């Protein structure tokens, strides 16, 4: 039965909808105009169908969380399909299922499933596209260049997944994997994401594959493919968008019932980046992150079992999801081999990351990968040295300690008295701006807020401004970080009672003297370091040296000065503006914290104190407060009178800290970890405590 609840056009008008197949045309005629028309039609039709047939899915349900792994057969890696052994795959699936894994991300390798060749005649004349030994078969699948044998193999894999109650996220265009480019022989040497002939065959691939398997119960979601943004260095975001829109429209027009997952990594919030968060959000249903500390700038400074590394995944995933306005899934993560961390440390990383990603609604955590690939002697394993020992399980089926953490967490989720985790409490909006390097700024802001005791959501300057009691403009840089109308909207929020925090990295705002009630006397290149010396307005003494490109000589007038340089020049001050407040910090705190090795060490300056100052009234409203910088706490409303508290220790060592419990609330039952005793919270190293607090006056 068709659900027409949201299909108003069907109810009001007798639409006659016809779907026409696109007949083969000569490659020379496949120009940009026809591509764009096809994309437009597909996207409009896909949107219409999605309204009619769309259904809830674990990946698109707020607060849901999937335990998953990226899968290649244990005996063959990327040769899974050409060295087809269903007995091995069944043994793999059985073992993974028994260890708490619920979702597999799988990869129909592009040249195996669409093994097309360009057949040449004399003098290099192109004759036809066919298989290696002859013309394409005269079947719908064959004419689209698809291997019927491999399609049957995939059906067997999907059937085995159903047998062991596993769900599949299917990476459709798997043309990049573990350091090697994989494309059909007929397309080798072409610009894979922009060449019309390549687009032509990709559209045929996804239409055939999705059409064949759209009714299989094992399939949870479609995925563009594995990090398809690595298959070609596109020149601009328009090229990336056209490729994404073509495939998205095709997939959704055939199967509107399942979400489309991005599968990309290293997207950007910048307006002119080639692969933008907003474009993937416009063409997919679920954004994805692949947060590996080794490959991500600023993430590999500290040990894998410490705060900076562990918070990487949640920070990046929330940045994508918040800016894109779509669910975001942590689709790949892991530790890049034994030279990055030991087995016990890897387990500690996984345990802490699972609780963190759950608390921050990352929709799941999929480990890379299921099995080690140490014995494989063909590309990419013969040269990609970091790819060999990334599995949860060794090639001889010996389980590693890390898989126990996945099983344990899977069992924990299954025993919870609720199906989905309510959204965490947030007090602020962190606004990323043009001109800055947005990732390190977003990353460090996230960590500092976590250490200070509050949470925020991300936005990009120019997006419709969310209501919040606190706005952060961290490490702004350049001559136009915000436009005048946006700046006016921010000031209006402050005028009505909000707090605005600004830290400056050689930036220029539309106005600053009047809103802050100060006067900037000079702005010059700084000689040497900035020496930060707190005044008695800061609750604790804080003195340190840091980097800053510019020195702003300021007449603070009536503003409160929280810190000065040695010459008395203000560097951290606050002014009232209407009913609200504006804090100004004259150096890029967040960028410096991200760039500086050791900035989060125990003996480093307590940079979080600056965030505690700006958010203190909001932090004090939380039900649970504690002062250990290595413990992160999130608060989730279960009901009007009950809250779930998740406290996570990002330190490898066990900790004990005193809590402040808001008046009128009391500790209730503990769901995980050491039960808090009165106001004392004890957490084992790299572990968590999850408990309920109740109102005394329901």
XYZ file of C-alpha atoms in Angstrom:
698
model
C 0.000 0.000 0.000
C 1.264 3.484 -0.843
C 1.391 5.914 2.059
C 0.094 9.210 0.676
C -0.035 11.065 3.969
C 2.399 13.735 2.789
C 1.605 13.502 -0.929
C -0.746 16.464 -1.232
C -0.373 16.605 -5.004
C -1.781 13.091 -5.323
C -4.778 13.967 -3.212
C -5.601 17.220 -4.991
C -4.758 16.594 -8.647
C -4.913 13.570 -10.949
C -1.220 13.499 -11.811
C -0.144 11.050 -14.479
C 3.428 10.118 -13.562
C 5.483 8.263 -16.139
C 9.053 7.051 -15.762
C 11.039 6.801 -18.997
C 14.330 5.022 -19.364
C 17.184 6.930 -20.984
C 18.260 5.254 -24.214
C 21.981 4.952 -24.975
C 23.387 7.970 -26.795
C 26.710 8.699 -28.320
C 29.308 9.951 -25.867
C 29.941 13.095 -27.922
C 26.312 14.115 -27.363
C 26.476 13.616 -23.611
C 27.205 17.256 -22.777
C 26.816 19.399 -19.681
C 23.317 20.618 -20.547
C 21.822 17.135 -20.773
C 23.569 16.127 -17.552
C 22.101 19.083 -15.673
C 18.596 18.455 -17.047
C 18.801 14.813 -16.005
C 19.979 15.801 -12.528
C 17.179 18.324 -12.087
C 14.499 15.830 -13.134
C 15.916 13.064 -10.947
C 16.186 15.270 -7.876
C 12.647 16.643 -8.228
C 11.207 13.176 -8.721
C 13.316 11.745 -5.900
C 12.102 14.423 -3.517
C 8.499 13.694 -4.456
C 8.927 9.953 -3.909
C 10.765 10.467 -0.636
C 7.744 12.335 0.742
C 5.468 9.477 -0.261
C 7.545 6.441 0.664
C 10.090 7.682 3.210
C 10.236 5.784 6.480
C 12.113 6.018 9.740
C 15.527 4.406 9.868
C 17.970 3.800 12.687
C 20.497 6.104 10.982
C 18.022 8.979 10.744
C 16.343 8.573 14.142
C 17.663 11.049 16.752
C 19.299 9.305 19.684
C 19.676 5.941 17.952
C 23.106 4.318 17.875
C 24.464 1.517 15.691
C 27.474 -0.665 16.463
C 29.162 -1.440 13.176
C 32.285 -2.357 11.266
C 33.642 -1.855 7.758
C 33.873 -5.271 6.157
C 36.030 -7.115 3.660
C 36.180 -10.916 3.729
C 38.814 -12.155 6.167
C 40.693 -14.169 3.539
C 40.850 -11.671 0.698
C 40.397 -7.972 1.486
C 39.650 -6.109 -1.728
C 39.794 -9.423 -3.637
C 36.610 -10.539 -1.849
C 34.586 -10.675 -5.055
C 37.152 -12.150 -7.429
C 38.167 -14.755 -4.816
C 34.608 -15.555 -3.833
C 34.255 -17.867 -0.816
C 30.804 -17.735 0.759
C 31.840 -20.230 3.441
C 34.434 -17.750 4.729
C 31.950 -14.892 4.604
C 29.405 -16.904 6.573
C 32.010 -17.703 9.226
C 32.935 -14.006 9.361
C 29.321 -12.909 9.761
C 28.685 -15.466 12.479
C 31.743 -14.325 14.432
C 30.944 -10.623 14.074
C 27.321 -11.127 15.081
C 28.348 -13.095 18.164
C 30.549 -10.179 19.215
C 27.856 -7.509 19.234
C 28.254 -6.109 15.721
C 24.917 -5.029 14.239
C 25.812 -3.218 10.995
C 28.345 -3.931 8.248
C 29.461 -1.379 5.683
C 30.236 -3.402 2.570
C 31.803 -2.559 -0.775
C 30.852 -3.963 -4.201
C 34.189 -3.127 -5.814
C 33.493 -1.079 -8.936
C 35.650 -2.896 -11.562
C 34.493 -6.301 -10.314
C 30.804 -5.441 -10.629
C 31.071 -3.337 -13.793
C 34.041 -4.924 -15.641
C 33.727 -2.943 -18.845
C 36.548 -2.651 -21.396
C 37.051 -0.336 -24.337
C 37.500 -2.528 -27.415
C 39.806 -0.976 -30.019
C 40.332 -1.590 -33.720
C 43.253 -0.591 -35.926
C 45.041 2.693 -35.310
C 43.355 2.966 -31.931
C 39.821 3.353 -33.289
C 37.222 2.835 -30.565
C 34.817 0.071 -31.568
C 32.591 -0.570 -28.572
C 32.383 -0.961 -24.805
C 32.138 -4.597 -23.836
C 33.407 -7.189 -21.450
C 36.960 -8.425 -21.821
C 36.064 -11.249 -24.193
C 33.080 -9.897 -26.091
C 30.075 -7.587 -26.343
C 27.841 -6.754 -23.416
C 25.009 -9.258 -22.894
C 21.611 -8.191 -24.234
C 19.997 -8.076 -20.786
C 19.127 -4.949 -18.771
C 21.999 -5.657 -16.392
C 24.381 -6.635 -19.165
C 23.675 -3.536 -21.246
C 24.542 -1.491 -18.165
C 27.905 -3.235 -18.011
C 27.098 -5.173 -14.856
C 28.377 -8.628 -13.982
C 25.480 -10.987 -13.310
C 27.862 -13.324 -11.490
C 28.896 -10.627 -9.014
C 25.308 -9.481 -8.516
C 24.491 -13.050 -7.526
C 27.459 -13.041 -5.166
C 26.169 -9.897 -3.503
C 22.743 -11.476 -3.071
C 24.408 -14.368 -1.286
C 26.224 -11.910 0.987
C 22.992 -10.062 1.748
C 21.171 -13.327 2.461
C 23.923 -14.332 4.881
C 23.638 -10.952 6.580
C 19.922 -11.569 7.117
C 20.671 -15.026 8.499
C 22.889 -13.516 11.200
C 20.661 -10.467 11.814
C 23.191 -8.048 10.359
C 22.259 -4.912 8.438
C 24.237 -3.576 5.477
C 25.288 -0.078 4.483
C 26.283 -0.502 0.838
C 29.075 1.643 -0.632
C 27.956 1.780 -4.253
C 30.777 3.385 -6.257
C 33.745 1.804 -4.516
C 36.500 3.215 -6.695
C 38.898 4.119 -3.895
C 39.994 1.787 -1.151
C 42.883 1.701 1.317
C 45.270 3.699 -0.834
C 44.393 2.378 -4.303
C 42.145 3.642 -7.097
C 39.819 0.982 -8.530
C 37.966 1.792 -11.756
C 36.690 -0.318 -14.663
C 39.355 -0.746 -17.382
C 37.285 1.269 -19.874
C 37.466 4.318 -17.598
C 41.114 4.194 -16.574
C 42.887 7.507 -17.055
C 39.683 9.542 -17.138
C 38.561 12.226 -14.716
C 36.329 9.885 -12.769
C 34.002 12.444 -11.193
C 33.627 14.865 -14.105
C 34.130 13.021 -17.393
C 30.721 12.493 -19.094
C 31.514 8.907 -20.054
C 32.447 8.078 -16.467
C 29.238 9.692 -15.195
C 27.259 7.758 -17.794
C 28.515 4.405 -16.541
C 28.258 5.335 -12.853
C 24.601 6.215 -13.341
C 24.059 2.822 -14.962
C 25.883 1.089 -12.099
C 23.781 2.605 -9.324
C 20.487 2.285 -11.203
C 21.126 -1.415 -11.792
C 22.431 -2.205 -8.327
C 19.805 -0.276 -6.376
C 17.046 -1.575 -8.625
C 18.173 -5.164 -8.090
C 18.464 -5.029 -4.291
C 16.040 -2.332 -3.149
C 13.691 -4.950 -1.683
C 16.315 -6.901 0.252
C 15.627 -6.726 3.974
C 19.316 -6.742 4.955
C 20.054 -3.377 3.371
C 19.901 -0.525 5.864
C 21.148 2.310 3.656
C 22.850 3.194 0.401
C 26.224 4.927 0.495
C 27.762 6.880 -2.410
C 30.893 4.760 -1.997
C 34.118 4.783 -0.070
C 35.477 8.332 0.144
C 34.550 9.094 -3.447
C 35.985 12.601 -3.070
C 39.428 10.963 -3.374
C 38.717 9.566 -6.853
C 39.473 12.898 -8.546
C 40.749 16.291 -7.475
C 37.795 18.377 -8.628
C 38.344 22.023 -9.502
C 35.409 23.507 -7.604
C 32.369 22.704 -5.497
C 30.087 22.890 -8.524
C 31.767 19.826 -10.029
C 31.451 17.956 -6.737
C 27.799 18.941 -6.459
C 26.932 17.818 -10.009
C 28.434 14.359 -9.396
C 26.647 14.029 -6.034
C 23.327 15.242 -7.400
C 23.404 12.884 -10.384
C 23.931 9.805 -8.242
C 21.615 10.992 -5.477
C 18.761 11.623 -7.869
C 19.234 8.232 -9.480
C 19.336 6.350 -6.179
C 16.380 8.143 -4.621
C 14.193 7.868 -7.700
C 14.592 4.077 -7.570
C 14.549 3.526 -3.795
C 13.059 6.390 -1.780
C 12.529 4.146 1.256
C 16.138 4.098 2.469
C 18.497 6.889 3.483
C 21.428 7.806 1.282
C 24.674 8.066 3.231
C 27.458 10.377 2.060
C 30.476 8.102 2.595
C 32.834 11.093 2.259
C 35.585 12.261 4.540
C 37.283 15.630 5.090
C 34.412 17.904 4.119
C 34.746 21.618 4.783
C 32.655 24.435 6.217
C 34.400 26.961 3.946
C 32.277 28.547 1.220
C 34.732 27.892 -1.616
C 35.994 24.437 -0.632
C 35.576 21.769 -3.328
C 33.786 19.331 -1.012
C 31.441 21.267 1.252
C 29.336 20.090 4.162
C 26.308 21.979 2.851
C 26.464 20.307 -0.570
C 26.627 16.788 0.812
C 23.770 17.719 3.150
C 21.728 18.899 0.156
C 22.191 15.652 -1.777
C 22.203 12.988 0.970
C 20.214 12.043 4.065
C 23.113 11.206 6.393
C 26.494 12.934 6.500
C 29.560 10.914 7.469
C 32.880 11.397 9.202
C 35.990 9.205 9.082
C 37.954 10.560 12.064
C 41.402 9.006 12.218
C 43.948 10.934 14.240
C 46.764 10.013 11.832
C 45.103 11.628 8.811
C 43.380 14.623 10.417
C 45.273 17.863 11.116
C 45.826 18.660 14.815
C 44.379 15.312 15.998
C 47.543 13.217 16.430
C 49.461 15.368 18.929
C 48.501 13.281 21.968
C 48.044 9.610 22.858
C 45.113 7.693 21.436
C 43.690 7.238 24.948
C 43.595 10.967 25.807
C 41.044 13.743 25.485
C 42.220 15.464 22.305
C 42.258 12.248 20.283
C 39.050 10.768 21.679
C 36.948 13.928 21.240
C 38.012 14.246 17.599
C 35.204 12.013 16.328
C 32.370 13.672 18.221
C 33.608 17.195 17.446
C 33.882 16.560 13.704
C 30.612 14.646 13.497
C 28.681 17.323 15.351
C 30.247 20.025 13.168
C 29.045 18.243 10.020
C 25.591 17.482 11.396
C 24.949 20.902 12.887
C 26.138 22.922 9.900
C 24.537 20.564 7.390
C 21.266 20.254 9.273
C 21.251 16.496 8.686
C 22.056 13.431 10.802
C 25.770 12.665 10.865
C 27.228 9.186 11.281
C 30.699 8.297 12.517
C 31.163 5.803 9.694
C 34.843 4.954 10.060
C 37.264 5.154 12.944
C 40.101 3.138 14.353
C 43.764 3.126 15.272
C 46.233 3.027 12.397
C 48.249 0.010 13.397
C 50.593 -1.013 16.222
C 52.896 1.989 15.765
C 49.996 4.271 16.726
C 48.926 2.512 19.906
C 48.989 -0.767 21.821
C 46.113 -3.221 22.169
C 45.144 -2.066 25.674
C 45.351 1.575 24.640
C 43.287 0.819 21.544
C 40.622 -0.760 23.754
C 40.659 2.284 26.019
C 40.231 4.559 23.004
C 37.311 2.509 21.690
C 35.545 2.316 25.052
C 35.776 6.051 25.702
C 34.919 6.952 22.110
C 31.810 4.746 22.104
C 30.352 6.520 25.132
C 31.327 9.913 23.721
C 29.877 9.288 20.278
C 26.673 7.989 21.847
C 26.348 11.044 24.094
C 26.811 13.375 21.115
C 24.276 11.641 18.843
C 26.796 10.431 16.266
C 24.269 7.727 15.228
C 26.833 4.982 15.552
C 30.472 3.989 15.467
C 31.810 1.770 12.677
C 35.326 0.450 13.234
C 37.849 0.104 10.412
C 37.925 -2.746 9.863
C 36.615 -6.223 10.689
C 39.723 -8.354 10.009
C 43.462 -7.818 9.759
C 44.967 -7.925 6.258
C 48.567 -8.672 7.174
C 49.040 -11.727 4.932
C 47.703 -10.172 1.732
C 50.543 -9.558 -0.744
C 48.799 -7.631 -3.511
C 48.006 -3.916 -3.862
C 47.225 -1.946 -1.820
C 48.386 -4.180 1.028
C 51.875 -4.688 -0.405
C 52.668 -0.974 -0.080
C 50.108 0.603 2.296
C 51.883 -0.362 5.501
C 49.329 1.241 7.828
C 46.475 -0.877 6.404
C 47.604 -4.324 7.549
C 46.620 -4.591 11.224
C 43.480 -2.496 11.645
C 40.998 -5.278 12.359
C 38.940 -6.168 15.382
C 39.926 -9.764 14.651
C 43.133 -11.375 13.411
C 43.260 -13.407 10.206
C 43.291 -16.660 12.191
C 40.010 -15.556 13.862
C 41.657 -14.688 17.159
C 39.712 -11.774 18.605
C 41.582 -8.698 19.775
C 40.785 -6.982 23.100
C 39.143 -4.047 21.310
C 36.221 -6.127 20.015
C 35.249 -6.887 23.607
C 34.528 -3.176 24.046
C 32.153 -3.233 21.088
C 30.385 -6.314 22.416
C 30.144 -4.856 25.904
C 28.766 -1.549 24.636
C 26.298 -3.320 22.353
C 25.007 -5.285 25.335
C 24.819 -2.083 27.410
C 22.633 -0.421 24.773
C 20.378 -3.463 24.623
C 19.652 -3.309 28.366
C 18.802 0.399 28.583
C 15.261 1.271 29.730
C 14.823 3.532 26.679
C 15.343 2.951 22.953
C 16.842 6.286 21.963
C 18.997 8.708 23.913
C 17.390 12.138 24.400
C 19.381 15.020 22.987
C 22.015 16.515 25.268
C 21.538 19.897 26.894
C 23.277 22.722 25.019
C 23.745 26.282 26.168
C 25.528 27.970 23.276
C 26.072 28.313 19.544
C 29.620 28.204 18.166
C 29.746 30.220 14.938
C 32.411 29.372 12.366
C 33.382 32.140 9.964
C 34.997 32.687 6.584
C 38.714 33.475 6.567
C 39.631 31.108 9.389
C 40.761 27.500 9.233
C 37.439 26.217 10.503
C 38.376 22.669 11.555
C 41.033 23.432 14.208
C 38.938 26.315 15.532
C 35.853 24.104 15.783
C 37.886 21.279 17.339
C 39.549 23.347 20.053
C 36.315 25.203 20.884
C 34.604 21.849 21.413
C 37.330 20.640 23.776
C 37.468 23.885 25.771
C 33.692 23.920 26.237
C 33.801 20.275 27.328
C 36.491 21.076 29.905
C 34.611 24.155 31.107
C 31.369 22.242 31.647
C 28.944 23.279 28.899
C 27.937 22.210 25.396
C 27.086 23.964 22.153
C 25.880 23.420 18.616
C 27.746 24.651 15.540
C 26.589 27.110 12.917
C 28.223 28.833 9.979
C 28.076 32.628 9.805
C 25.289 33.536 7.413
C 22.994 30.682 8.402
C 19.741 31.609 10.127
C 20.874 32.436 13.655
C 19.615 30.020 16.300
C 18.296 31.324 19.597
C 20.750 30.762 22.436
C 21.840 32.483 25.646
C 25.507 32.353 24.551
C 27.216 32.846 21.182
C 30.866 32.085 20.452
C 32.813 33.739 17.624
C 36.127 31.927 18.098
C 39.405 32.933 16.429
C 37.822 35.097 13.738
C 40.203 36.043 10.948
C 40.214 38.228 7.838
C 38.577 41.399 6.594
C 35.025 40.036 6.361
C 34.464 37.175 8.834
C 30.811 38.239 9.154
C 28.646 40.428 6.941
C 27.059 43.582 8.315
C 23.484 42.265 8.442
C 24.584 39.121 10.294
C 26.609 41.198 12.748
C 23.543 43.353 13.386
C 21.467 40.240 14.132
C 24.083 39.036 16.612
C 24.146 42.383 18.372
C 20.353 42.362 18.553
C 20.514 38.977 20.318
C 22.968 40.478 22.802
C 20.834 43.579 23.240
C 17.969 41.305 24.310
C 20.073 39.490 26.909
C 22.439 37.019 25.242
C 26.200 36.844 25.818
C 28.648 37.117 22.911
C 32.266 35.964 23.091
C 34.793 37.001 20.424
C 38.421 35.981 20.062
C 40.438 37.699 17.341
C 43.075 36.427 14.933
C 43.842 39.535 12.842
C 40.198 40.213 12.004
C 37.973 43.147 11.195
C 34.333 43.491 12.252
C 31.735 45.936 10.858
C 31.672 47.753 14.221
C 33.397 47.063 17.511
C 34.151 50.256 19.448
C 30.536 51.285 19.983
C 29.099 47.872 20.952
C 31.969 47.219 23.360
C 32.231 50.764 24.640
C 35.990 50.783 24.031
C 38.413 52.552 21.732
C 41.071 50.700 19.716
C 43.963 53.158 19.565
C 46.429 51.223 17.387
C 46.616 47.866 15.605
C 50.184 46.770 14.820
C 52.203 43.642 14.084
C 53.147 42.088 17.389
C 56.777 41.810 18.417
C 57.247 38.562 20.320
C 54.705 36.741 22.439
C 51.571 38.053 24.115
C 51.905 37.791 27.891
C 48.518 37.146 29.498
C 48.249 38.246 33.131
C 44.907 37.833 34.888
C 43.424 40.522 37.097
C 41.541 39.847 40.313
C 38.299 39.603 38.301
C 39.281 36.091 37.212
C 38.312 33.501 39.802
C 41.754 31.908 39.600
C 45.189 33.262 38.738
C 46.051 32.618 35.105
C 49.298 33.777 33.536
C 50.857 32.494 30.309
C 52.563 33.482 27.068
C 50.899 32.815 23.744
C 50.978 33.697 20.052
C 49.197 36.595 18.372
C 49.889 38.278 15.031
C 48.556 41.678 16.054
C 48.682 43.923 19.084
C 45.537 45.943 19.712
C 46.211 48.895 21.990
C 42.884 49.490 23.718
C 41.339 52.216 25.849
C 38.965 50.035 27.852
C 36.897 52.965 29.209
C 34.144 51.378 31.336
C 34.754 47.777 30.269
C 35.766 45.231 32.888
C 39.303 43.981 32.298
C 39.956 40.322 33.169
C 43.530 40.193 31.886
C 46.279 42.581 30.777
C 49.657 42.509 29.125
C 52.733 43.486 31.114
C 52.355 47.084 29.931
C 48.788 47.206 31.233
C 47.151 46.870 27.816
C 43.832 44.930 28.075
C 43.699 41.522 26.362
C 40.506 40.061 27.864
C 37.608 42.332 28.686
C 33.830 42.473 28.994
C 31.259 45.175 28.317
C 27.522 45.330 28.763
C 25.403 45.901 25.674
C 21.717 46.417 26.308
C 20.610 43.526 28.494
C 23.534 41.333 27.433
C 27.316 41.112 27.557
C 30.178 41.036 25.057
C 33.525 39.411 25.900
C 36.572 40.257 23.771
C 39.819 38.270 23.713
C 42.531 39.857 21.561
C 44.295 36.660 20.510
C 43.097 33.441 18.790
C 42.786 31.178 21.828
C 41.181 28.304 19.942
C 43.601 28.290 17.020
C 46.513 28.436 19.447
C 45.184 25.526 21.523
C 44.723 23.460 18.354
C 48.199 24.228 17.005
C 50.220 24.039 20.216
C 51.644 20.650 21.153
C 50.984 20.035 24.848
C 48.249 22.660 25.165
C 45.974 20.145 26.909
C 48.623 18.581 29.141
C 48.098 18.590 32.905
C 50.842 21.194 33.382
C 49.605 23.473 30.585
C 47.802 26.744 31.368
C 44.149 26.214 32.268
C 42.735 27.790 29.113
C 39.295 26.462 29.974
C 39.030 29.136 32.692
C 38.295 31.695 29.978
C 35.371 29.607 28.751
C 34.166 29.116 32.317
C 34.056 32.904 32.774
C 31.909 33.532 29.704
C 29.526 30.639 30.447
C 29.476 30.656 34.268
C 25.784 31.630 34.711
C 24.763 28.828 32.343
C 27.088 26.205 33.796
C 25.654 26.862 37.254
C 22.161 25.945 36.000
C 23.188 22.368 35.251
C 21.974 19.621 37.562
C 25.484 18.181 37.946
C 28.719 20.169 38.063
C 32.256 19.028 38.779
C 35.654 20.647 38.303
C 37.923 17.972 36.828
C 39.019 19.075 33.341
C 39.488 15.451 32.244
C 35.860 14.542 32.903
C 33.185 15.466 30.394
C 29.531 15.520 31.414
C 26.406 15.600 29.266
C 22.854 16.018 30.531
C 19.804 14.480 28.823
C 16.129 14.999 29.742
C 14.323 11.686 30.197
C 11.214 13.475 31.437
C 10.293 16.650 33.258
C 11.461 15.109 36.506
C 14.284 12.816 35.377
C 17.609 13.430 33.686
C 20.245 11.045 32.419
C 23.821 12.011 33.235
C 26.756 10.667 31.215
C 30.142 11.365 32.794
C 33.209 10.273 30.820
C 36.804 10.112 32.046
C 39.208 11.029 29.226
C 42.208 10.238 31.412
C 43.891 6.796 31.319
C 44.058 6.959 35.125
C 41.113 6.494 37.488
C 39.776 9.740 38.925
C 37.685 10.866 41.861
C 35.986 14.245 41.948
C 33.400 16.041 44.049
C 30.117 16.940 42.394
C 27.739 19.799 43.015
C 24.144 18.601 42.739
C 21.567 21.267 41.962
C 19.144 21.956 44.795
C 15.956 19.943 44.453
C 17.598 17.011 42.668
C 18.970 13.702 43.928
C 20.921 10.738 42.605
C 18.861 7.769 41.458
C 19.783 4.483 39.766
C 23.108 3.845 38.031
C 22.971 2.252 34.573
C 26.718 1.844 34.005
C 29.922 2.250 35.969
C 30.707 2.939 39.597
C 27.695 4.224 41.495
C 28.255 7.797 42.739
C 28.499 7.965 46.524
C 26.766 11.048 47.876
C 28.595 13.848 46.049
C 31.683 11.840 45.105
C 32.087 10.660 41.531
C 34.640 7.929 40.808
C 35.393 6.798 37.257
C 37.883 4.212 36.091
C 40.483 5.212 33.531
C 39.032 5.767 30.037
C 35.587 4.800 31.237
C 32.211 6.286 32.061
C 29.427 6.444 34.605
C 25.820 6.677 33.441
C 23.110 7.379 35.976
C 19.714 8.978 36.509
C 18.940 11.985 38.688
C 15.405 12.734 39.854
C 13.612 15.815 41.038
C 12.750 15.745 44.733
C 9.561 17.660 43.985
C 7.921 15.993 40.968
